[in-house]
XYZ file of C-alpha atoms in Angstrom:
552
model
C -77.766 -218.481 -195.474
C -75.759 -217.549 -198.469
C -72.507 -219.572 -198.952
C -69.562 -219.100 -201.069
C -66.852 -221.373 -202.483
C -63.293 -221.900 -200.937
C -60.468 -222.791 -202.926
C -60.651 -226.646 -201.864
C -64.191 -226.530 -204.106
C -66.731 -227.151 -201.013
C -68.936 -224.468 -200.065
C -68.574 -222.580 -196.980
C -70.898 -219.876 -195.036
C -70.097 -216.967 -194.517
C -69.978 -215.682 -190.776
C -73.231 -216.887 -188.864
C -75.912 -214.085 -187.622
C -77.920 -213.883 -184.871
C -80.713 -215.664 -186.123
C -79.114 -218.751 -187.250
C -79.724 -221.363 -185.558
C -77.846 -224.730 -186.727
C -75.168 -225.289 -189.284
C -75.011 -228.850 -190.400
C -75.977 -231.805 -192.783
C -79.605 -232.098 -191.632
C -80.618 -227.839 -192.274
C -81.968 -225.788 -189.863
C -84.334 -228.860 -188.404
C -81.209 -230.332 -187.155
C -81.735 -230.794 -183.143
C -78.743 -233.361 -182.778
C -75.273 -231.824 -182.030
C -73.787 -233.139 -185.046
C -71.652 -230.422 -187.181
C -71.107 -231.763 -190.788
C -70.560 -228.886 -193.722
C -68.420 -229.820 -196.493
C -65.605 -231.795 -197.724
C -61.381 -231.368 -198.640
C -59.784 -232.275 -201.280
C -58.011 -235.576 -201.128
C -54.646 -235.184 -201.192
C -52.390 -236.263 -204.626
C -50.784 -239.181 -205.064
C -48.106 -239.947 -204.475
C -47.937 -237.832 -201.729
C -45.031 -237.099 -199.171
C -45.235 -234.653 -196.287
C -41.650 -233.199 -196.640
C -41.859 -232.771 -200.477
C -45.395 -230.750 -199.852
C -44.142 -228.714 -197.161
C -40.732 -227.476 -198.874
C -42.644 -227.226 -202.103
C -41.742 -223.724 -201.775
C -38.184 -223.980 -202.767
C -39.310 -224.658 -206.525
C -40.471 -221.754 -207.126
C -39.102 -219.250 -204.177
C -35.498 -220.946 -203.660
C -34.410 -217.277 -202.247
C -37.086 -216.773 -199.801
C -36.258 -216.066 -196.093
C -38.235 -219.717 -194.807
C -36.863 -219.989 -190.932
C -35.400 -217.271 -188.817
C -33.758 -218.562 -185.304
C -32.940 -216.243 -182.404
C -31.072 -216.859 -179.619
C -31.303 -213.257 -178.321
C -34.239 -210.849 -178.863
C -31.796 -207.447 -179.304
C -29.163 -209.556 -181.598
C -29.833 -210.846 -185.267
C -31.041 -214.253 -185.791
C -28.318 -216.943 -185.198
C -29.580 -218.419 -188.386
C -30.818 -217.760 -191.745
C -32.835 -220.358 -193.647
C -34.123 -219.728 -197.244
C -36.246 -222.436 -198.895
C -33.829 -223.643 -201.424
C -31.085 -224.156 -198.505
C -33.552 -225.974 -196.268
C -34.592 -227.967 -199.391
C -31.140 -228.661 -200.363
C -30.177 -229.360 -196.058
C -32.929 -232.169 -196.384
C -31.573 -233.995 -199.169
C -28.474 -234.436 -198.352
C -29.747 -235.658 -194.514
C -31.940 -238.218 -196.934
C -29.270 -239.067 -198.356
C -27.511 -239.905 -195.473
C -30.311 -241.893 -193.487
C -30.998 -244.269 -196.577
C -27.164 -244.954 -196.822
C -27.620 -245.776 -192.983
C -30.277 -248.557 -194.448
C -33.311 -246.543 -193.315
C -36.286 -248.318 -194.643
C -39.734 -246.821 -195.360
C -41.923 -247.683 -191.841
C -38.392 -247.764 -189.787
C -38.603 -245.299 -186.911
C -36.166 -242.559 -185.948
C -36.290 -241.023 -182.256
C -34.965 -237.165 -182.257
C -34.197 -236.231 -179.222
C -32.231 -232.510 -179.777
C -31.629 -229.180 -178.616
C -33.970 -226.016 -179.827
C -31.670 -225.995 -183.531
C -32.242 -226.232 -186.984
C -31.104 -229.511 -186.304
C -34.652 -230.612 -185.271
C -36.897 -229.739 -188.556
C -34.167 -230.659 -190.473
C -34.179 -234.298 -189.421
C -37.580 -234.136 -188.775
C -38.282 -233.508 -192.686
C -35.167 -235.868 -193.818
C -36.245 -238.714 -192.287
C -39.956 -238.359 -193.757
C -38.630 -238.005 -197.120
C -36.688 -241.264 -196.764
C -40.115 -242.858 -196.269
C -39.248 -243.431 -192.271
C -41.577 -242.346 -189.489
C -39.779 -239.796 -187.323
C -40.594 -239.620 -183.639
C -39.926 -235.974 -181.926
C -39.445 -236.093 -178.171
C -39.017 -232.937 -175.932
C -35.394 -232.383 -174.340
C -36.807 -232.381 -170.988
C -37.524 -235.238 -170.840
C -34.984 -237.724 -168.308
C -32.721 -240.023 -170.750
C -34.594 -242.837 -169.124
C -37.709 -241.518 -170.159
C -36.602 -241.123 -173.694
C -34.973 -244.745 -173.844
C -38.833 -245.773 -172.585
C -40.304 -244.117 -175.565
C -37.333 -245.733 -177.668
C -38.236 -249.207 -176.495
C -41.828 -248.852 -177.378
C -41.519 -246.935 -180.514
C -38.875 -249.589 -181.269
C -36.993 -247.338 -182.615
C -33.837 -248.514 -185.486
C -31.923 -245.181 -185.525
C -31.613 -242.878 -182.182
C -30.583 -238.965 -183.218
C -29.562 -237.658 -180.023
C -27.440 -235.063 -178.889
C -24.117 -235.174 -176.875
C -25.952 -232.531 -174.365
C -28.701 -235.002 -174.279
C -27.142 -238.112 -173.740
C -28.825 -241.154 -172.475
C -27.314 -244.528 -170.936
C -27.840 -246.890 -173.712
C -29.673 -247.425 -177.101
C -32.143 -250.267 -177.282
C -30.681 -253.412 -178.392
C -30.371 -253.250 -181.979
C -30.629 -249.506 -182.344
C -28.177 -247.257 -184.686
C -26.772 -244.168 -182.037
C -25.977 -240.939 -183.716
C -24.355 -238.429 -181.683
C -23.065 -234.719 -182.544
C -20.501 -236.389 -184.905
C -22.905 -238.603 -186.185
C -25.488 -236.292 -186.893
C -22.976 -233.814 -188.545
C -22.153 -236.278 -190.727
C -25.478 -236.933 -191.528
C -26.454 -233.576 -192.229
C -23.092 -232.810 -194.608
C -23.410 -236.219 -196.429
C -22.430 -235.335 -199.746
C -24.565 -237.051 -201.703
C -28.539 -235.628 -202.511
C -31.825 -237.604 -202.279
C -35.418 -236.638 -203.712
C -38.090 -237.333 -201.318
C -39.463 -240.954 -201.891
C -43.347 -241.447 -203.449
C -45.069 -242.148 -200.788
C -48.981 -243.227 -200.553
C -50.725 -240.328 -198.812
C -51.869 -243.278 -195.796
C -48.494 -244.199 -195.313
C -47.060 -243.603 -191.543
C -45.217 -240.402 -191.518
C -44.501 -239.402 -187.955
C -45.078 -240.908 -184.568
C -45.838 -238.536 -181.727
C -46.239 -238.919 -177.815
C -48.484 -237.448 -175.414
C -47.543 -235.707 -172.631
C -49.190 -238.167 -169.829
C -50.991 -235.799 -168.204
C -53.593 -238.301 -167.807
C -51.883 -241.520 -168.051
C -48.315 -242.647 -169.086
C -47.565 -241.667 -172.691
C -48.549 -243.258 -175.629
C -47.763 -243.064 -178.976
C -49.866 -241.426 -181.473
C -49.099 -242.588 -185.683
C -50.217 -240.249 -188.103
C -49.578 -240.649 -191.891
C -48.238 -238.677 -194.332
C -51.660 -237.006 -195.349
C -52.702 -235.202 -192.014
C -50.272 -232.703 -193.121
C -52.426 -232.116 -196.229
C -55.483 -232.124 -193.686
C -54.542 -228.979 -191.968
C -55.235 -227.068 -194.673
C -58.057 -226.405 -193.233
C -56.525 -224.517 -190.425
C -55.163 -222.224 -192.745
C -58.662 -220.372 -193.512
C -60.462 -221.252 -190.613
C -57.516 -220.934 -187.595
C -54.752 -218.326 -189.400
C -55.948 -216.879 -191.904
C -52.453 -218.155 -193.473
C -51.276 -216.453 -196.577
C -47.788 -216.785 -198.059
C -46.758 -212.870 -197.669
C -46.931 -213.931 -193.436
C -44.263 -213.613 -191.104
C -44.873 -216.465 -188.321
C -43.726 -215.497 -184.898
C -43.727 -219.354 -182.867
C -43.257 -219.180 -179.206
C -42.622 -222.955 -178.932
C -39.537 -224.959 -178.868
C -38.504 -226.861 -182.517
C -39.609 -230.269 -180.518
C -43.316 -229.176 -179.437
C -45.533 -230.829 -182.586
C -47.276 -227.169 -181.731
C -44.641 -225.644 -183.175
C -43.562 -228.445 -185.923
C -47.200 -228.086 -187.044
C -48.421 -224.296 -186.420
C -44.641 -222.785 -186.423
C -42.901 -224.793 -189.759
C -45.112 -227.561 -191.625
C -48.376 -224.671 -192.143
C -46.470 -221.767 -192.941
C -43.531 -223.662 -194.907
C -46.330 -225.809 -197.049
C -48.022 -222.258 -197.603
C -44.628 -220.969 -198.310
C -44.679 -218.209 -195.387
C -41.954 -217.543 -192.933
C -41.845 -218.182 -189.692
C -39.570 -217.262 -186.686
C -38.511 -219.684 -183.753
C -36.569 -217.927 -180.110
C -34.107 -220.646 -178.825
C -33.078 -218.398 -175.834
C -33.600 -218.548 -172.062
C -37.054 -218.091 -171.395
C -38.611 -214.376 -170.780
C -41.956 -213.091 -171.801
C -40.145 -209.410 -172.561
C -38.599 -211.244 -175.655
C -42.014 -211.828 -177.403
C -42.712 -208.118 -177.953
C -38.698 -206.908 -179.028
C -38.915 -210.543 -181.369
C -42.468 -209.175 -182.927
C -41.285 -205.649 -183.651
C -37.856 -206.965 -185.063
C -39.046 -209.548 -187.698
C -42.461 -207.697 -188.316
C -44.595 -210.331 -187.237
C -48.115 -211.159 -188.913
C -49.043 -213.920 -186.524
C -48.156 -215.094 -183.258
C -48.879 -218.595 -181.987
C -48.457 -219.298 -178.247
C -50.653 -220.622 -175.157
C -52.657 -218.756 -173.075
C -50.259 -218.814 -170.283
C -47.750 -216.636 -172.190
C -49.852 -214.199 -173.536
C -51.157 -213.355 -169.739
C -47.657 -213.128 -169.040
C -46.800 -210.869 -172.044
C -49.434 -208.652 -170.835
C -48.085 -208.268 -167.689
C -44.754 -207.828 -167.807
C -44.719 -206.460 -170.897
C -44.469 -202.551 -172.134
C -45.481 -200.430 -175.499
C -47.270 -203.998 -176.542
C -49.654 -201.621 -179.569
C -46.153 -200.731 -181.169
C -44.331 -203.822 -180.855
C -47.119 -205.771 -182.729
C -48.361 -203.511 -185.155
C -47.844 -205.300 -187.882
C -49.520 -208.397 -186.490
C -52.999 -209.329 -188.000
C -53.764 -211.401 -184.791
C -53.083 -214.194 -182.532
C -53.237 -217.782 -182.511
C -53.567 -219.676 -178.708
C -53.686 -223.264 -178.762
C -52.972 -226.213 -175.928
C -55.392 -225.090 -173.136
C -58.831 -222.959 -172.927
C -58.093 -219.195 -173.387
C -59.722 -217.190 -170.256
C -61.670 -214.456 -171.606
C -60.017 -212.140 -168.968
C -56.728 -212.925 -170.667
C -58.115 -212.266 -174.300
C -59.785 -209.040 -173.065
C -56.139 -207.808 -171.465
C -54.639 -209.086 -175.075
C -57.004 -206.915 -176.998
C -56.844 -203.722 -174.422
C -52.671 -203.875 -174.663
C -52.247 -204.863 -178.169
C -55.725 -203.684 -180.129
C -55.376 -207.025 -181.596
C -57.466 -210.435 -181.223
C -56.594 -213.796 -180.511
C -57.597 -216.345 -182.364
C -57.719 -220.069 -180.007
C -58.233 -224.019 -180.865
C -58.898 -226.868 -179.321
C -57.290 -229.559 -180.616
C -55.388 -232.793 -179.398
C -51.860 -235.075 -180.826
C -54.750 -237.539 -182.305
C -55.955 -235.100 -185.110
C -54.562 -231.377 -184.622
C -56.795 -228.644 -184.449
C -60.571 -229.131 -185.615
C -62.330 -226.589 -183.760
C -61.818 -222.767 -183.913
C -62.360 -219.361 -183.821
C -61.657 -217.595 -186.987
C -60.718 -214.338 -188.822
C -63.736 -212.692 -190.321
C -66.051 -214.371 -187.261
C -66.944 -212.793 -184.033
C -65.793 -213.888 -181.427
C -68.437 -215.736 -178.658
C -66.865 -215.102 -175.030
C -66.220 -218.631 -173.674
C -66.413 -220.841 -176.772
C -63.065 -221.897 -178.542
C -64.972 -221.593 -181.975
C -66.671 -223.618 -184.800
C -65.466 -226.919 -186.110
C -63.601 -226.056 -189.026
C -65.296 -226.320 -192.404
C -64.454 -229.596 -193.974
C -64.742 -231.570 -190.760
C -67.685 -233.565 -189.356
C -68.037 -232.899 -185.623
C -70.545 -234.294 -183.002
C -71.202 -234.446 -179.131
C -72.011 -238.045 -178.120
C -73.022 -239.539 -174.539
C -70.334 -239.335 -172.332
C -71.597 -243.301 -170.957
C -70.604 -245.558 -173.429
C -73.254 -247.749 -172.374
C -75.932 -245.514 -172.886
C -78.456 -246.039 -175.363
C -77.834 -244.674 -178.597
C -74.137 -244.044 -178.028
C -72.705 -243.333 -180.853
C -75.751 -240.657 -181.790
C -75.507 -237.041 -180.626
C -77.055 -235.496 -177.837
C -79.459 -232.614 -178.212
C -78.172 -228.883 -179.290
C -77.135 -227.618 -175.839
C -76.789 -230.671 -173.758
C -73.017 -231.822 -172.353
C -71.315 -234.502 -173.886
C -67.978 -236.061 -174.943
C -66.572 -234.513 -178.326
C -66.017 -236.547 -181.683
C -64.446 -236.300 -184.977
C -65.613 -238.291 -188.084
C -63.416 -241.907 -188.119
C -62.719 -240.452 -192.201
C -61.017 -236.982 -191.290
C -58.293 -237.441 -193.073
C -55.929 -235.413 -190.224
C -57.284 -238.024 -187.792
C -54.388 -240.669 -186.624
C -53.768 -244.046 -187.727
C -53.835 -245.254 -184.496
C -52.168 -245.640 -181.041
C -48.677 -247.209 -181.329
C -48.909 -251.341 -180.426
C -52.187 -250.487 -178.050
C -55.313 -251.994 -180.163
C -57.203 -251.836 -176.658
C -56.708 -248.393 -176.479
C -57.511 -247.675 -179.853
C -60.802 -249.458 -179.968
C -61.830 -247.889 -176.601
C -61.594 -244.201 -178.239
C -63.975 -245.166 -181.552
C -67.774 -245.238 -181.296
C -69.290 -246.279 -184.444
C -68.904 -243.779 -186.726
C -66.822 -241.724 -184.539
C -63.648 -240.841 -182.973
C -64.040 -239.769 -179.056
C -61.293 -236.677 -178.160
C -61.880 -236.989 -174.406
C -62.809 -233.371 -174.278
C -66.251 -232.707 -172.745
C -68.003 -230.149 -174.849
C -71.512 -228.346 -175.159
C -72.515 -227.482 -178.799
C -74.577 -224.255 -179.546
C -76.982 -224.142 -182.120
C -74.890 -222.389 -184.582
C -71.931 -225.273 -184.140
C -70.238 -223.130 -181.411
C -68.356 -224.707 -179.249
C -67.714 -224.499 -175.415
C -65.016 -226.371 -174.068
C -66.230 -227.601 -170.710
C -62.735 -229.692 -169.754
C -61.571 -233.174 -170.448
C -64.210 -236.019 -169.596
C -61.243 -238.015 -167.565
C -61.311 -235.026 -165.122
C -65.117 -234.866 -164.303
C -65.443 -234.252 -161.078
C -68.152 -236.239 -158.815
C -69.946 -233.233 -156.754
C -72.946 -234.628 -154.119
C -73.606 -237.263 -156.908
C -73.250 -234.327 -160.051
C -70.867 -234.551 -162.403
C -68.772 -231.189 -162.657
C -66.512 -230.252 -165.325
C -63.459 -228.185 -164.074
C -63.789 -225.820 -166.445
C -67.144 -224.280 -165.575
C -65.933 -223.575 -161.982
C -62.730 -221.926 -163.174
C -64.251 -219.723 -165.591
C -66.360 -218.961 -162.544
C -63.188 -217.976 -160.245
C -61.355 -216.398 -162.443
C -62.889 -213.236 -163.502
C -62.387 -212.692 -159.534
C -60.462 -209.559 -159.248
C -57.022 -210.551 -158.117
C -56.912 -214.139 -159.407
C -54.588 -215.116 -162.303
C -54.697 -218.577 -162.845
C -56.922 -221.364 -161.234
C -57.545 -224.605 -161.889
C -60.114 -227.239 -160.014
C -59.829 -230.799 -159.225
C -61.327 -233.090 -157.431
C -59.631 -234.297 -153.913
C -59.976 -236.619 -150.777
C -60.479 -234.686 -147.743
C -61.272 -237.696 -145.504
C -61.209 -241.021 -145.553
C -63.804 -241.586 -148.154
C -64.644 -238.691 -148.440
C -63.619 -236.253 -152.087
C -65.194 -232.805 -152.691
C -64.017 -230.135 -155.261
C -60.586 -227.752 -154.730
C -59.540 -224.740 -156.363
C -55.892 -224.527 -156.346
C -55.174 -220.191 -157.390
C -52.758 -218.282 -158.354
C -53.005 -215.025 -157.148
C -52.240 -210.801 -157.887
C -49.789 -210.183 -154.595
C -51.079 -206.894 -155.172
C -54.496 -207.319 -154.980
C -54.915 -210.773 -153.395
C -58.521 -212.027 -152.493
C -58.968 -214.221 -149.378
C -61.391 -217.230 -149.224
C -64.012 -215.295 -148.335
C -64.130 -213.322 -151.597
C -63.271 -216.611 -153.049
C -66.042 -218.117 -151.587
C -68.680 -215.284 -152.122
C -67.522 -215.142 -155.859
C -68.275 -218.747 -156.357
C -71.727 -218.159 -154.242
C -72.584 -215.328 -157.088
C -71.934 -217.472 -160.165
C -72.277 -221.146 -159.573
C -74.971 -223.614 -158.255
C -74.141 -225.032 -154.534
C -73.279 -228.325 -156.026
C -70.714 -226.623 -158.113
C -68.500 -224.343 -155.492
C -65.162 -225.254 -154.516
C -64.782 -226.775 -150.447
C -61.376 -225.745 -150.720
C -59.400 -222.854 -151.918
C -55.552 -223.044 -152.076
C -53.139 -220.948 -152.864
C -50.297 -221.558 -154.825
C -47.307 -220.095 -156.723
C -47.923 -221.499 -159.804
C -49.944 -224.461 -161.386
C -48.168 -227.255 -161.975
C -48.041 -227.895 -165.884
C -46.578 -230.636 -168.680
C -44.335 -229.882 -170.984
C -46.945 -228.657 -172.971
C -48.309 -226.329 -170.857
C -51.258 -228.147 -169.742
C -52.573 -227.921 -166.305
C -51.051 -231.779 -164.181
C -54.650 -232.072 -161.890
C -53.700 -235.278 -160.792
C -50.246 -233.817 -159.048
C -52.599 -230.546 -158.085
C -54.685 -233.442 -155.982
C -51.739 -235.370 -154.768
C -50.287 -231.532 -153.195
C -53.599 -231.253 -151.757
C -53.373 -234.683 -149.899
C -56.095 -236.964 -147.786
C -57.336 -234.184 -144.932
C -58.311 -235.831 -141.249
């Protein structure tokens, strides 16, 4: 294998043939699913997030940074060069350390789909304070939760988003507040921060549990540099098209710290939703790269019209938040002539595995860990012997990032149990249940809290809805496991179908015969209108079981 240098210094491979057969620290002996190539760069110190990812305005003050559109025919609402954002920032840093904000206190934003959002997001970093993003759906009891736990000293929240009460002891702004924030007329530089610092606390959706929060410190923002080569293909000359809302850490990470720190320009749509926007948005701001999940781009692809001249100027696109089915990425490719580009990833450290510009594509994997990460599959029983060593090249198994990747989290927010339960040895568990190739690929076989127990087999959801879904007439599935009697729990696919071309539960049923061991096959098939998802996008299986309810 020859190998060439990135611009971090560590070597790198170039794209894997046919005949190689492991990538990793132990050569081509290696038998062990363990994925370990290469090192980053630390980052400098002092380090702060916000200073790195406005670095831009130094040197490009007059650059076009952030576009937002509130309509897809209409010109953008707003018009963001660097040296404005830069200049926006500071004077919102000014105004939260005249507040008293002290490095380590938290600030909850809870805001509409404005500027408003990275604004804050980036002033209150600067100040040294650890901001907390929460999505605008969510109930103001439900934010006032995440206040309370967070314990949050300074609430930014929206008139349109008003809850009951602050915590005790928490500063309110509203509209006025935040105005006054933002136009404080006094400037403040971004404080020296050490690169293991907090920097921003995140929570997770719940779809398997009631939120919790995630810390990460000021240097996984440095970390996802490697993203740029081995996800993007980011250069600064891009034009980022971000299908997310300002709130999403999706967007705040793929749609304004990457291509702001690389000192490309991205494009956010704060209008009612529509997937015809996407296409009349690409064309109009010349898009390089568009980031969205796979749910969209089926939906782009099927509502959508003249998709090859709307993107043309896109080099590909970038899926992240849920498995991509190869039936969508084939319509993607057949509409657009473009690819798409996925990652698996979670709130605790980003994206670390992907597929990659310059790589071919292997149907049902979500890629390579990314060079500069150490990956491995460990037993999914943590009392199995030899738990914290990988399992054999091919075998199933829980996914794990090296404890020392500098994008991984600090920790779960004020839940030590939890924290400890998720590290094994040397290793941080994801949750997701994974098979490794011998190259490093990796197949994303669903998350190990939503095995399902099949006439004493564990099945991961995943491998029966890849099975289903390249049914003709099925758009969406998802499987989970449910109680049909009294003691009694067998696998269900819940389906959403083409009313065109809708398949019964006979085809459903001979489909799963063709493709999937006995053990394996649904016992139910139900039809729905659409899956239930978070906020996120990610498929709810536990509310997908509770629709299905106890049978007689």
């Amino acid at each position: 294998m020859t190998v060439d240098k990135n611009l971090d210094g560590a070597s790198r491979p170039n794209a894997p043939r046919a005949e190689t057969t492991v990538i990793g620290a132990a050569g081509p002996e290696l038998r062990e699913s363990l994925f370990d190539l290469g090192r980053p760069a630390p980052p400098p110190q002092p380090f702060n997030l916000s200073a790195y990812c406005l670095s831009a305005a130094t040197h490009a003050p007059d650059k076009v940074a952030l576009q937002v559109f509130h309509e897809a025919d209409a010109a953008p609402s707003e018009v963001w060069t660097y040296g404005a954002l830069a200049e926006a920032v500071e004077r919102a840093t000014a105004g939260f350390l005249a507040l008293g904000l002290q490095p380590g206190d938290r600030v909850l934003l809870r805001l509409g789909n404005t500027s408003r959002f990275p604004l804050l997001f980036f002033a209150v970093a600067a100040a040294g304070g650890v901001a907390l993003p929460t999505s605008s759906q969510l109930t103001p009891a439900e934010a006032v939760k995440i206040a309370e736990d967070a314990g949050a000293r300074i609430l930014c929240v929206e008139d349109a988003l008003a809850i009951d009460a602050p915590p005790l002891g928490a500063t309110l702004l509203d509209d006025a507040g935040i105005e006054a924030l933002l136009n404080a007329g006094d400037r403040a530089p971004a404080r020296e921060m050490d690169p293991d610092a907090p920097g921003y606390l995140v929570y997770t959706s719940g779809a398997t549990g009631r939120p919790k929060g995630v810390l990460h410190a000021h240097r996984a923002v440095w970390a996802r540099r490697m993203m740029w080569r081995d996800w993007y293909g980011l250069e600064a000359e891009d034009r980022v098209l971000h299908a997310g809302a300002f709130n999403w850490t999706y967007t705040l990470g793929a749609g304004l710290m990457d291509p702001w720190a690389c000192g490309a320009a991205t494009a956010i749509y704060a209008g009612p939703s529509d997937p015809a926007v996407w296409p009349k948005l690409a064309q109009r701001v010349g898009a390089t790269l568009f980031a969205a999940v796979p749910s969209l781009y089926r939906r782009i692809v099927k509502y959508g019209d003249g998709l090859e001249t709307a993107f043309a100027n896109l080099k590909h696109g970038l899926t992240a938040g849920e498995k991509l089915p190869e039936p969508v990425r084939e319509d993607w490719r057949r509409a657009t002539g473009k690819e798409v580009y996925e990652a698996l990833g979670m709130s605790e450290c980003s994206t670390f595995v992907s597929s990659r510009p310059g790589w071919p594509i292997k149907p049902d994997r979500a890629g390579w860990p990314q060079r500069g990460r150490r990956v491995a599959v460990l037993p999914v029983d943590a009392d199995a012997s030899s738990a914290d060593r990988p399992v054999a090249i091919g075998a199933p198994g829980v996914l794990a990032v090296s404890r020392d990747d500098p994008g991984l989290m600090l920790g779960y927010w004020s839940r030590p149990e939890e924290d400890a339960a998720a590290r094994r040895g040397d290793w941080f568990l994801t949750g997701d249940l994974v098979r490794m190739d011998p190259d490093g690929a990796i197949a994303h076989l669903g998350r190990a809290d939503d095995l399902m127990n099949a006439m004493g087999y564990r099945v991961g959801p995943q491998e029966v809805e890849d099975a289903l879904l390249s049914c003709p007439g099925v758009l969406e599935c998802a499987a989970t496991e449910v109680e049909v009697k009294a003691g009694v729990r067998a696998i269900a696919l819940f389906v959403v179908v083409d009313p065109n071309a809708a398949p019964n539960e006979e085809t459903l049923q001979a489909h799963a015969a063709a493709r999937l061991a006995e053990y394996k096959r649904p016992r139910a098939y139900h039809i729905v209108d659409a899956l239930p998802r978070t906020a996120t996008g990610k498929v709810q299986r536990k509310r997908l079981a509770a629709m299905a309810g106890p049978s007689s």
